[in-house]
mmCIF file of C-alpha atoms in Angstrom:
data_model
loop_
_atom_site.group_PDB
_atom_site.id
_atom_site.type_symbol
_atom_site.label_atom_id
_atom_site.label_comp_id
_atom_site.label_asym_id
_atom_site.label_seq_id
_atom_site.Cartn_x
_atom_site.Cartn_y
_atom_site.Cartn_z
ATOM 1 C CA MET K 74 -6.835 31.166 -76.810
ATOM 2 C CA GLY K 75 -10.070 30.058 -75.148
ATOM 3 C CA THR K 76 -9.013 26.450 -75.462
ATOM 4 C CA VAL K 77 -5.673 27.236 -73.838
ATOM 5 C CA HIS K 78 -7.425 28.986 -70.932
ATOM 6 C CA SER K 79 -9.843 26.095 -70.612
ATOM 7 C CA ASP K 80 -7.014 23.552 -70.549
ATOM 8 C CA PHE K 81 -5.115 25.640 -68.027
ATOM 9 C CA PHE K 82 -8.034 25.903 -65.611
ATOM 10 C CA ALA K 83 -8.907 22.230 -66.085
ATOM 11 C CA GLY K 84 -5.341 21.311 -65.224
ATOM 12 C CA LEU K 85 -5.385 23.631 -62.224
ATOM 13 C CA ALA K 86 -8.634 22.086 -60.998
ATOM 14 C CA SER K 87 -7.152 18.617 -61.411
ATOM 15 C CA LEU K 88 -4.046 19.619 -59.474
ATOM 16 C CA PHE K 89 -6.188 21.119 -56.709
ATOM 17 C CA SER K 90 -8.247 17.925 -56.554
ATOM 18 C CA VAL K 91 -5.128 15.795 -56.173
ATOM 19 C CA PHE K 92 -3.778 18.145 -53.515
ATOM 20 C CA SER K 93 -7.091 18.095 -51.616
ATOM 21 C CA ARG K 94 -7.125 14.315 -51.552
ATOM 22 C CA SER K 95 -3.554 14.293 -50.254
ATOM 23 C CA VAL K 96 -4.477 16.365 -47.195
ATOM 24 C CA LYS K 97 -5.967 13.979 -44.663
ATOM 25 C CA ASP K 98 -7.971 14.585 -41.516
ATOM 26 C CA ILE K 99 -6.499 12.789 -38.529
ATOM 27 C CA ALA K 100 -7.261 12.377 -34.833
ATOM 28 C CA ILE K 101 -4.518 11.790 -32.276
ATOM 29 C CA ASP K 102 -4.707 10.295 -28.806
ATOM 30 C CA LEU K 103 -1.473 11.809 -27.525
ATOM 31 C CA GLY K 104 -0.897 9.725 -24.431
ATOM 32 C CA THR K 105 1.810 9.706 -21.798
ATOM 33 C CA ALA K 106 2.512 6.032 -22.485
ATOM 34 C CA ASN K 107 1.243 5.499 -26.047
ATOM 35 C CA THR K 108 0.108 7.543 -29.048
ATOM 36 C CA LEU K 109 -2.656 6.377 -31.386
ATOM 37 C CA VAL K 110 -3.409 7.993 -34.748
ATOM 38 C CA TYR K 111 -6.789 7.723 -36.483
ATOM 39 C CA VAL K 112 -7.067 8.679 -40.170
ATOM 40 C CA ARG K 113 -10.475 9.604 -41.563
ATOM 41 C CA GLY K 114 -11.805 6.774 -43.703
ATOM 42 C CA ARG K 115 -9.168 4.312 -42.496
ATOM 43 C CA GLY K 116 -9.571 4.111 -38.730
ATOM 44 C CA ILE K 117 -6.677 3.643 -36.297
ATOM 45 C CA VAL K 118 -3.533 3.200 -38.364
ATOM 46 C CA LEU K 119 -0.777 3.696 -35.801
ATOM 47 C CA ARG K 120 -0.127 2.653 -32.194
ATOM 48 C CA GLU K 121 3.301 3.515 -30.857
ATOM 49 C CA PRO K 122 4.887 4.144 -27.443
ATOM 50 C CA SER K 123 5.297 7.860 -26.699
ATOM 51 C CA VAL K 124 9.071 7.539 -26.454
ATOM 52 C CA VAL K 125 11.906 9.290 -28.293
ATOM 53 C CA ALA K 126 15.624 8.415 -28.274
ATOM 54 C CA VAL K 127 17.872 11.479 -28.511
ATOM 55 C CA ASP K 128 21.633 11.906 -28.881
ATOM 56 C CA VAL K 129 22.373 14.488 -26.174
ATOM 57 C CA ARG K 130 25.600 15.569 -27.901
ATOM 58 C CA THR K 131 23.838 16.685 -31.092
ATOM 59 C CA ASP K 132 20.145 16.836 -30.046
ATOM 60 C CA GLU K 133 19.506 14.484 -32.968
ATOM 61 C CA VAL K 134 16.430 12.269 -32.752
ATOM 62 C CA LEU K 135 17.675 8.704 -33.253
ATOM 63 C CA ALA K 136 14.482 6.688 -32.858
ATOM 64 C CA VAL K 137 10.795 7.158 -32.103
ATOM 65 C CA GLY K 138 8.086 4.860 -30.765
ATOM 66 C CA LYS K 139 8.651 1.106 -30.443
ATOM 67 C CA GLN K 140 12.318 1.246 -31.384
ATOM 68 C CA ALA K 141 12.973 4.032 -28.868
ATOM 69 C CA LYS K 142 11.127 2.193 -26.072
ATOM 70 C CA GLU K 143 13.450 -0.765 -26.519
ATOM 71 C CA MET K 144 16.287 1.605 -25.608
ATOM 72 C CA LEU K 145 14.805 2.623 -22.214
ATOM 73 C CA GLY K 146 17.383 1.888 -19.530
ATOM 74 C CA ARG K 147 19.778 0.344 -22.057
ATOM 75 C CA THR K 148 21.556 3.280 -23.682
ATOM 76 C CA PRO K 149 25.014 4.830 -23.129
ATOM 77 C CA ASP K 150 25.219 8.228 -21.448
ATOM 78 C CA SER K 151 25.313 9.981 -24.829
ATOM 79 C CA ILE K 152 21.860 8.623 -25.789
ATOM 80 C CA VAL K 153 18.722 9.128 -23.726
ATOM 81 C CA ALA K 154 15.374 7.491 -24.336
ATOM 82 C CA VAL K 155 12.794 9.948 -23.022
ATOM 83 C CA ARG K 156 9.050 10.104 -22.643
ATOM 84 C CA PRO K 157 8.292 13.732 -23.529
ATOM 85 C CA LEU K 158 4.862 13.742 -21.879
ATOM 86 C CA LYS K 159 4.392 13.475 -18.130
ATOM 87 C CA ASP K 160 1.087 13.119 -16.308
ATOM 88 C CA GLY K 161 -0.795 13.643 -19.552
ATOM 89 C CA VAL K 162 0.854 16.949 -20.518
ATOM 90 C CA ILE K 163 3.900 18.026 -22.505
ATOM 91 C CA ALA K 164 7.086 18.062 -20.435
ATOM 92 C CA ASP K 165 9.503 18.535 -23.355
ATOM 93 C CA PHE K 166 8.064 20.620 -26.189
ATOM 94 C CA GLU K 167 10.784 20.134 -28.794
ATOM 95 C CA VAL K 168 10.878 16.365 -28.392
ATOM 96 C CA THR K 169 7.057 16.126 -28.409
ATOM 97 C CA ALA K 170 6.893 18.128 -31.635
ATOM 98 C CA ALA K 171 9.502 15.868 -33.271
ATOM 99 C CA MET K 172 7.622 12.773 -32.116
ATOM 100 C CA LEU K 173 4.291 14.093 -33.428
ATOM 101 C CA LYS K 174 5.832 14.983 -36.785
ATOM 102 C CA TYR K 175 7.222 11.458 -37.103
ATOM 103 C CA PHE K 176 3.887 9.837 -36.209
ATOM 104 C CA VAL K 177 1.858 12.083 -38.533
ATOM 105 C CA ARG K 178 4.132 11.435 -41.516
ATOM 106 C CA LYS K 179 4.207 7.708 -40.807
ATOM 107 C CA ALA K 180 0.410 7.530 -40.504
ATOM 108 C CA LEU K 181 -0.265 9.549 -43.648
ATOM 109 C CA ARG K 182 2.752 8.433 -45.675
ATOM 110 C CA SER K 183 2.666 12.044 -46.785
ATOM 111 C CA GLY K 184 5.076 14.480 -48.319
ATOM 112 C CA ALA K 185 5.890 18.040 -47.409
ATOM 113 C CA PHE K 186 2.779 19.525 -49.044
ATOM 114 C CA SER K 187 0.252 17.692 -46.866
ATOM 115 C CA ARG K 188 -1.021 19.860 -44.002
ATOM 116 C CA PRO K 189 -3.685 17.790 -42.263
ATOM 117 C CA HIS K 190 -6.514 18.901 -40.041
ATOM 118 C CA ILE K 191 -5.710 17.397 -36.640
ATOM 119 C CA VAL K 192 -8.126 16.673 -33.806
ATOM 120 C CA ILE K 193 -6.054 16.043 -30.702
ATOM 121 C CA CYS K 194 -7.184 14.912 -27.267
ATOM 122 C CA ILE K 195 -6.269 16.704 -24.035
ATOM 123 C CA PRO K 196 -6.906 15.950 -20.344
ATOM 124 C CA SER K 197 -9.809 17.899 -18.872
ATOM 125 C CA GLY K 198 -7.598 19.356 -16.141
ATOM 126 C CA VAL K 199 -4.988 21.048 -18.351
ATOM 127 C CA THR K 200 -4.085 24.697 -17.932
ATOM 128 C CA GLU K 201 -4.286 27.262 -20.719
ATOM 129 C CA VAL K 202 -0.492 27.114 -21.076
ATOM 130 C CA GLU K 203 -0.664 23.333 -21.457
ATOM 131 C CA ARG K 204 -3.443 23.653 -24.052
ATOM 132 C CA ARG K 205 -1.352 26.081 -26.052
ATOM 133 C CA ALA K 206 1.645 23.755 -25.900
ATOM 134 C CA VAL K 207 -0.424 20.957 -27.469
ATOM 135 C CA GLU K 208 -1.703 23.268 -30.227
ATOM 136 C CA ASP K 209 1.796 24.546 -30.988
ATOM 137 C CA ALA K 210 3.248 21.036 -31.050
ATOM 138 C CA ALA K 211 0.541 19.937 -33.520
ATOM 139 C CA ARG K 212 1.301 22.915 -35.751
ATOM 140 C CA SER K 213 5.013 22.160 -35.586
ATOM 141 C CA ALA K 214 4.145 18.663 -36.767
ATOM 142 C CA GLY K 215 2.631 20.171 -39.922
ATOM 143 C CA SER K 216 -1.038 20.673 -39.081
ATOM 144 C CA GLY K 217 -3.039 23.229 -41.043
ATOM 145 C CA LYS K 218 -5.807 23.374 -38.426
ATOM 146 C CA VAL K 219 -5.994 22.086 -34.861
ATOM 147 C CA ASP K 220 -9.057 21.123 -32.856
ATOM 148 C CA LEU K 221 -8.884 20.050 -29.235
ATOM 149 C CA ILE K 222 -11.297 17.630 -27.603
ATOM 150 C CA LEU K 223 -11.411 16.632 -23.959
ATOM 151 C CA GLU K 224 -10.269 13.070 -23.335
ATOM 152 C CA PRO K 225 -13.301 11.947 -21.300
ATOM 153 C CA MET K 226 -15.621 13.145 -24.082
ATOM 154 C CA ALA K 227 -13.594 11.342 -26.722
ATOM 155 C CA ALA K 228 -13.468 8.218 -24.531
ATOM 156 C CA ALA K 229 -17.262 8.270 -24.096
ATOM 157 C CA LEU K 230 -17.788 8.627 -27.851
ATOM 158 C CA GLY K 231 -15.347 5.827 -28.584
ATOM 159 C CA ALA K 232 -17.042 3.572 -26.044
ATOM 160 C CA GLY K 233 -20.360 4.020 -27.838
ATOM 161 C CA ILE K 234 -22.052 6.116 -25.151
ATOM 162 C CA ALA K 235 -24.890 8.232 -26.561
ATOM 163 C CA ILE K 236 -23.582 11.440 -25.019
ATOM 164 C CA ASP K 237 -26.168 13.703 -26.658
ATOM 165 C CA LYS K 238 -29.108 12.136 -24.809
ATOM 166 C CA PRO K 239 -30.831 13.876 -21.848
ATOM 167 C CA ARG K 240 -29.608 11.202 -19.481
ATOM 168 C CA GLY K 241 -26.619 10.802 -17.213
ATOM 169 C CA SER K 242 -23.729 8.606 -18.339
ATOM 170 C CA MET K 243 -20.331 8.238 -16.727
ATOM 171 C CA VAL K 244 -16.942 7.390 -18.162
ATOM 172 C CA LEU K 245 -13.673 6.685 -16.349
ATOM 173 C CA ASP K 246 -10.644 6.713 -18.644
ATOM 174 C CA ILE K 247 -7.415 5.498 -17.005
ATOM 175 C CA GLY K 248 -4.465 6.153 -19.286
ATOM 176 C CA GLY K 249 -0.742 6.264 -18.653
ATOM 177 C CA GLY K 250 -0.522 9.738 -17.109
ATOM 178 C CA THR K 251 -4.031 10.741 -16.048
ATOM 179 C CA SER K 252 -7.340 9.288 -14.973
ATOM 180 C CA GLU K 253 -10.212 11.239 -16.533
ATOM 181 C CA MET K 254 -13.770 10.918 -15.281
ATOM 182 C CA ALA K 255 -16.954 12.730 -16.236
ATOM 183 C CA VAL K 256 -20.709 12.539 -15.867
ATOM 184 C CA ILE K 257 -22.121 13.504 -19.252
ATOM 185 C CA SER K 258 -25.583 14.652 -20.310
ATOM 186 C CA TYR K 259 -26.859 16.553 -23.378
ATOM 187 C CA GLY K 260 -23.417 16.340 -24.961
ATOM 188 C CA ASP K 261 -21.444 18.082 -22.239
ATOM 189 C CA PRO K 262 -19.606 17.016 -19.086
ATOM 190 C CA VAL K 263 -21.813 18.133 -16.192
ATOM 191 C CA VAL K 264 -19.235 17.137 -13.577
ATOM 192 C CA SER K 265 -15.670 16.077 -14.311
ATOM 193 C CA GLU K 266 -12.354 15.450 -12.621
ATOM 194 C CA SER K 267 -8.802 14.804 -13.819
ATOM 195 C CA VAL K 268 -6.149 13.290 -11.557
ATOM 196 C CA ARG K 269 -2.552 12.718 -12.527
ATOM 197 C CA VAL K 270 -2.592 9.194 -11.173
ATOM 198 C CA ALA K 271 -2.853 6.357 -13.696
ATOM 199 C CA GLY K 272 -0.811 3.563 -15.288
ATOM 200 C CA ASP K 273 2.600 5.175 -14.722
ATOM 201 C CA ARG K 274 1.868 5.657 -11.019
ATOM 202 C CA PHE K 275 0.729 2.033 -10.825
ATOM 203 C CA ASP K 276 4.149 0.986 -12.166
ATOM 204 C CA GLU K 277 5.973 3.313 -9.782
ATOM 205 C CA ALA K 278 3.989 1.929 -6.840
ATOM 206 C CA ILE K 279 4.974 -1.628 -7.774
ATOM 207 C CA ALA K 280 8.660 -0.683 -8.046
ATOM 208 C CA ALA K 281 8.542 1.132 -4.683
ATOM 209 C CA HIS K 282 6.830 -1.818 -2.991
ATOM 210 C CA LEU K 283 9.424 -4.306 -4.266
ATOM 211 C CA LYS K 284 12.254 -2.078 -3.068
ATOM 212 C CA LYS K 285 10.684 -1.778 0.375
ATOM 213 C CA LYS K 286 9.718 -5.448 0.801
ATOM 214 C CA TYR K 287 12.464 -7.276 -1.084
ATOM 215 C CA GLY K 288 15.248 -4.686 -1.207
ATOM 216 C CA VAL K 289 15.571 -4.750 -4.995
ATOM 217 C CA VAL K 290 15.418 -2.110 -7.727
ATOM 218 C CA VAL K 291 13.384 -2.706 -10.887
ATOM 219 C CA GLY K 292 12.950 -0.421 -13.896
ATOM 220 C CA GLU K 293 9.692 0.890 -15.278
ATOM 221 C CA ARG K 294 9.531 -1.745 -18.023
ATOM 222 C CA THR K 295 9.871 -4.581 -15.507
ATOM 223 C CA ALA K 296 7.283 -3.008 -13.192
ATOM 224 C CA GLU K 297 4.887 -2.683 -16.129
ATOM 225 C CA GLN K 298 5.409 -6.340 -17.081
ATOM 226 C CA ILE K 299 4.663 -7.407 -13.503
ATOM 227 C CA LYS K 300 1.458 -5.349 -13.535
ATOM 228 C CA ILE K 301 0.327 -6.855 -16.827
ATOM 229 C CA ARG K 302 1.138 -10.463 -15.897
ATOM 230 C CA ILE K 303 -0.098 -10.713 -12.304
ATOM 231 C CA GLY K 304 -1.575 -7.320 -11.372
ATOM 232 C CA SER K 305 -5.122 -6.978 -10.004
ATOM 233 C CA ALA K 306 -7.289 -4.536 -8.083
ATOM 234 C CA TYR K 307 -9.428 -7.187 -6.400
ATOM 235 C CA PRO K 308 -8.686 -10.596 -4.820
ATOM 236 C CA LEU K 309 -9.438 -12.994 -7.660
ATOM 237 C CA GLU K 310 -9.545 -16.735 -7.119
ATOM 238 C CA LYS K 311 -7.611 -17.456 -10.309
ATOM 239 C CA LEU K 312 -4.716 -15.311 -9.025
ATOM 240 C CA GLN K 313 -4.569 -16.721 -5.483
ATOM 241 C CA SER K 314 -1.461 -18.823 -6.122
ATOM 242 C CA VAL K 315 -0.031 -16.930 -9.096
ATOM 243 C CA SER K 316 3.496 -15.554 -8.786
ATOM 244 C CA MET K 317 6.297 -14.305 -10.998
ATOM 245 C CA SER K 318 10.008 -15.018 -10.604
ATOM 246 C CA LEU K 319 12.522 -12.416 -11.672
ATOM 247 C CA ARG K 320 16.110 -11.283 -11.211
ATOM 248 C CA ALA K 321 16.679 -7.729 -10.019
ATOM 249 C CA ALA K 322 19.513 -5.616 -8.661
ATOM 250 C CA SER K 323 19.902 -5.371 -4.904
ATOM 251 C CA ALA K 324 19.221 -1.861 -3.606
ATOM 252 C CA ALA K 325 22.083 -2.294 -1.135
ATOM 253 C CA ASP K 326 24.984 -3.394 -3.324
ATOM 254 C CA GLY K 327 23.686 -3.661 -6.900
ATOM 255 C CA GLN K 328 24.273 -7.394 -7.049
ATOM 256 C CA PRO K 329 21.653 -9.488 -8.882
ATOM 257 C CA ARG K 330 19.073 -11.231 -6.720
ATOM 258 C CA ASP K 331 16.319 -13.715 -7.525
ATOM 259 C CA ILE K 332 12.913 -12.957 -6.018
ATOM 260 C CA THR K 333 9.380 -14.255 -6.385
ATOM 261 C CA VAL K 334 6.640 -11.644 -6.595
ATOM 262 C CA THR K 335 3.068 -12.717 -5.774
ATOM 263 C CA ALA K 336 -0.235 -11.361 -7.026
ATOM 264 C CA GLU K 337 -0.920 -10.264 -3.440
ATOM 265 C CA ASP K 338 2.298 -8.203 -3.475
ATOM 266 C CA VAL K 339 1.167 -6.373 -6.603
ATOM 267 C CA ARG K 340 -2.373 -5.780 -5.347
ATOM 268 C CA GLU K 341 -1.006 -4.393 -2.080
ATOM 269 C CA ALA K 342 1.248 -2.033 -4.038
ATOM 270 C CA LEU K 343 -1.621 -0.819 -6.226
ATOM 271 C CA MET K 344 -3.967 0.087 -3.375
ATOM 272 C CA LEU K 345 -2.429 3.533 -2.784
ATOM 273 C CA PRO K 346 -2.766 4.865 -6.364
ATOM 274 C CA LEU K 347 -6.162 3.155 -6.739
ATOM 275 C CA LYS K 348 -7.311 4.958 -3.594
ATOM 276 C CA SER K 349 -6.458 8.299 -5.258
ATOM 277 C CA VAL K 350 -8.485 7.366 -8.343
ATOM 278 C CA PHE K 351 -11.440 6.276 -6.225
ATOM 279 C CA GLU K 352 -11.367 9.466 -4.132
ATOM 280 C CA ALA K 353 -11.596 11.550 -7.321
ATOM 281 C CA LEU K 354 -14.420 9.331 -8.585
ATOM 282 C CA HIS K 355 -16.236 9.703 -5.278
ATOM 283 C CA SER K 356 -15.869 13.497 -5.510
ATOM 284 C CA VAL K 357 -17.476 13.483 -8.963
ATOM 285 C CA LEU K 358 -20.375 11.344 -7.743
ATOM 286 C CA GLU K 359 -20.923 13.611 -4.749
ATOM 287 C CA ARG K 360 -21.208 16.637 -7.053
ATOM 288 C CA THR K 361 -23.513 14.941 -9.562
ATOM 289 C CA PRO K 362 -27.086 16.369 -9.591
ATOM 290 C CA PRO K 363 -29.637 13.933 -8.083
ATOM 291 C CA GLU K 364 -31.495 13.337 -11.372
ATOM 292 C CA LEU K 365 -28.310 12.320 -13.164
ATOM 293 C CA ALA K 366 -27.130 10.288 -10.177
ATOM 294 C CA ALA K 367 -30.362 8.295 -10.449
ATOM 295 C CA ASP K 368 -29.578 7.610 -14.126
ATOM 296 C CA LEU K 369 -26.168 6.218 -13.135
ATOM 297 C CA LEU K 370 -27.849 3.492 -11.077
ATOM 298 C CA GLU K 371 -28.881 2.080 -14.456
ATOM 299 C CA THR K 372 -26.177 3.236 -16.873
ATOM 300 C CA GLY K 373 -23.302 2.799 -14.420
ATOM 301 C CA ILE K 374 -19.635 3.581 -15.078
ATOM 302 C CA VAL K 375 -17.906 2.719 -18.352
ATOM 303 C CA LEU K 376 -14.169 2.001 -18.032
ATOM 304 C CA THR K 377 -11.804 2.927 -20.871
ATOM 305 C CA GLY K 378 -8.042 3.296 -21.326
ATOM 306 C CA GLY K 379 -5.257 0.831 -20.593
ATOM 307 C CA GLY K 380 -6.090 0.902 -16.881
ATOM 308 C CA ALA K 381 -9.448 -0.716 -17.635
ATOM 309 C CA LEU K 382 -7.499 -3.916 -18.387
ATOM 310 C CA LEU K 383 -6.307 -4.233 -14.771
ATOM 311 C CA ARG K 384 -7.898 -7.432 -13.513
ATOM 312 C CA GLY K 385 -10.726 -6.977 -11.044
ATOM 313 C CA LEU K 386 -10.914 -3.189 -11.392
ATOM 314 C CA ASP K 387 -14.584 -3.397 -12.368
ATOM 315 C CA ARG K 388 -15.393 -5.424 -9.232
ATOM 316 C CA PHE K 389 -13.301 -3.109 -7.062
ATOM 317 C CA LEU K 390 -15.184 -0.028 -8.286
ATOM 318 C CA HIS K 391 -18.573 -1.743 -8.150
ATOM 319 C CA GLU K 392 -18.095 -2.621 -4.485
ATOM 320 C CA ALA K 393 -16.744 0.864 -3.727
ATOM 321 C CA THR K 394 -19.550 2.797 -5.450
ATOM 322 C CA GLY K 395 -22.500 0.411 -5.651
ATOM 323 C CA LEU K 396 -22.879 1.270 -9.351
ATOM 324 C CA PRO K 397 -22.751 -1.107 -12.313
ATOM 325 C CA VAL K 398 -19.296 -1.017 -13.914
ATOM 326 C CA HIS K 399 -18.720 -1.987 -17.544
ATOM 327 C CA ILE K 400 -15.442 -2.359 -19.432
ATOM 328 C CA ALA K 401 -15.646 -0.845 -22.915
ATOM 329 C CA GLU K 402 -14.867 -2.964 -25.938
ATOM 330 C CA HIS K 403 -11.222 -2.383 -26.938
ATOM 331 C CA PRO K 404 -10.749 0.114 -24.073
ATOM 332 C CA MET K 405 -7.296 1.279 -25.190
ATOM 333 C CA ASP K 406 -8.729 2.465 -28.513
ATOM 334 C CA CYS K 407 -11.702 4.430 -27.186
ATOM 335 C CA VAL K 408 -10.130 7.902 -27.020
ATOM 336 C CA ALA K 409 -8.706 7.676 -30.553
ATOM 337 C CA ARG K 410 -11.920 6.175 -31.941
ATOM 338 C CA GLY K 411 -14.041 8.852 -30.281
ATOM 339 C CA ALA K 412 -11.901 11.666 -31.653
ATOM 340 C CA GLY K 413 -12.060 9.943 -35.036
ATOM 341 C CA LYS K 414 -15.859 9.985 -34.957
ATOM 342 C CA THR K 415 -15.752 13.775 -34.987
ATOM 343 C CA LEU K 416 -13.836 13.580 -38.275
ATOM 344 C CA GLU K 417 -16.252 11.084 -39.805
ATOM 345 C CA GLY K 418 -19.250 13.292 -39.064
ATOM 346 C CA ARG K 419 -20.731 10.747 -36.676
ATOM 347 C CA ALA K 420 -20.270 13.034 -33.691
ATOM 348 C CA TYR K 421 -19.431 16.625 -32.935
ATOM 349 C CA ILE K 422 -16.675 18.457 -31.135
ATOM 350 C CA PRO K 423 -18.235 19.624 -27.844
ATOM 351 C CA ALA K 424 -18.658 23.331 -27.263
ATOM 352 C CA ASN K 425 -16.186 23.276 -24.396
ATOM 353 C CA ALA K 426 -13.404 21.912 -26.577
ATOM 354 C CA ARG K 427 -11.468 24.920 -27.741
ATOM 355 C CA ARG K 428 -10.821 25.377 -31.453
ATOM 356 C CA ALA K 429 -7.611 26.968 -32.626
ATOM 357 C CA GLU K 430 -6.963 27.580 -36.298
ATOM 358 C CA GLU K 431 -3.707 28.594 -37.854
ATOM 359 C CA ALA K 432 -3.554 32.303 -38.430
#
């Protein structure tokens, strides 16, 4: 009988061990434009657009991520390709939950029994209702435990900033929906600001400028391509004569028109949203204690997020603030990598990041 009991408990222990290994810890940068998933021990394993295609007749999810983004502006009335997050927060809970579930299962290649611990990043300016929506969406995706971490803290960690030192450091993370900025010392944001002006508003500003100047209508994908190809925040010599030809619909009659967009056009369009980002940055610097402000003269501002890739943004901010400005290595990965460091034990979840465990 003893042998039977021994074999039973040995088998149970083995089963528990297999089950434990199947439950992964993951970190998610849930962005307005893109979602990145970091798996403990493997790094970033998934980068997908935060887009879902839905059949409005049945509410069935037809595609998620890259495949769904290809459908933007190209679907019949019965199918809509939607971005369920707006300005960094959840605008459509059900669609966000379905998208998260898809990304988690794809990243883990897991079955129904895997309930991962999820660390998920949130903008520093979210409300309590918005926080709860993120937690609930993560649970709906199958999480056993949810931890939240502020995006600027995760961005600083991912950029390699030693946030636990008694010295002021500053990070500016420009994503798709929000621009997050914080002065950090002793592991906490001393002063921070979150503005809902970032990559999406840059695209909207370009589209609005082209409509006003050339009388044409372009979609968000075209505006984004223009920004990537010839966009800049500062007059750069290499862009002086650069232009981009495209065909767009006339705002007056819908007929196709050929236009040539210059780098100067794009920079002019971007000045309004960039002004909003700078004003928020200036507000943070004004509220920074003198001792930490003195540190920033040496440590400067570290740029992360997709917005950091806008040509000349570092020079624009340097001239505007007088501070050194550095672009992080792989800026689009910083938030996900920083959240991942908390899983690997190489960093900690700051005290001001609220923990919520499943009851």
